[in-house]
């Protein structure tokens, strides 16, 4: 419902849009709606960034747990991109060098980066840079 309102009213790039349920399910509308924790944005911790920037809990009452699950469980979050050329994609496997780079940019330890990126790691072998390895 919110994405429909954004398309029709707030951003107004599809004011006359009338899509069937089948078209909505097939995502035939313009743009994409990726969300933290899904293949295009595998890092769930970016929900924390959204919550902080938008003061989500105060504005909506929606909470996130320490594992970044949302409560109430029917809540959803994500980013809207209206560009007609925007396409979904999955982040491919990342190697240990990429994990190290990401950890440095997030100011995390290697272990913390591995915790959040493990499902996207090319190798799940121990990282020789980890303190815990």
PDB file of N, CA and C in Angstrom, residues 100-108:
ATOM      1  N   UNK A 100      37.160  -8.537   4.798  1.00  0.00           N
ATOM      2  CA  UNK A 100      38.093  -7.665   5.519  1.00  0.00           C
ATOM      3  C   UNK A 100      37.847  -6.203   5.173  1.00  0.00           C
ATOM      4  N   UNK A 101      37.666  -5.926   3.886  1.00  0.00           N
ATOM      5  CA  UNK A 101      37.408  -4.562   3.443  1.00  0.00           C
ATOM      6  C   UNK A 101      36.102  -4.041   4.026  1.00  0.00           C
ATOM      7  N   UNK A 102      35.060  -4.851   3.993  1.00  0.00           N
ATOM      8  CA  UNK A 102      33.757  -4.449   4.526  1.00  0.00           C
ATOM      9  C   UNK A 102      33.848  -4.216   6.028  1.00  0.00           C
ATOM     10  N   UNK A 103      34.555  -5.098   6.721  1.00  0.00           N
ATOM     11  CA  UNK A 103      34.728  -4.944   8.171  1.00  0.00           C
ATOM     12  C   UNK A 103      35.392  -3.605   8.486  1.00  0.00           C
ATOM     13  N   UNK A 104      36.409  -3.254   7.732  1.00  0.00           N
ATOM     14  CA  UNK A 104      37.106  -1.985   7.968  1.00  0.00           C
ATOM     15  C   UNK A 104      36.173  -0.798   7.735  1.00  0.00           C
ATOM     16  N   UNK A 105      35.371  -0.850   6.673  1.00  0.00           N
ATOM     17  CA  UNK A 105      34.466   0.261   6.368  1.00  0.00           C
ATOM     18  C   UNK A 105      33.325   0.381   7.369  1.00  0.00           C
ATOM     19  N   UNK A 106      32.916  -0.739   7.973  1.00  0.00           N
ATOM     20  CA  UNK A 106      31.840  -0.720   8.970  1.00  0.00           C
ATOM     21  C   UNK A 106      32.392  -0.547  10.389  1.00  0.00           C
ATOM     22  N   UNK A 107      33.727  -0.487  10.501  1.00  0.00           N
ATOM     23  CA  UNK A 107      34.388  -0.397  11.811  1.00  0.00           C
ATOM     24  C   UNK A 107      34.036  -1.613  12.675  1.00  0.00           C
ATOM     25  N   UNK A 108      34.077  -2.775  12.062  1.00  0.00           N
ATOM     26  CA  UNK A 108      33.786  -4.047  12.705  1.00  0.00           C
ATOM     27  C   UNK A 108      35.053  -4.891  12.793  1.00  0.00           C
TER      28      UNK A 108
END
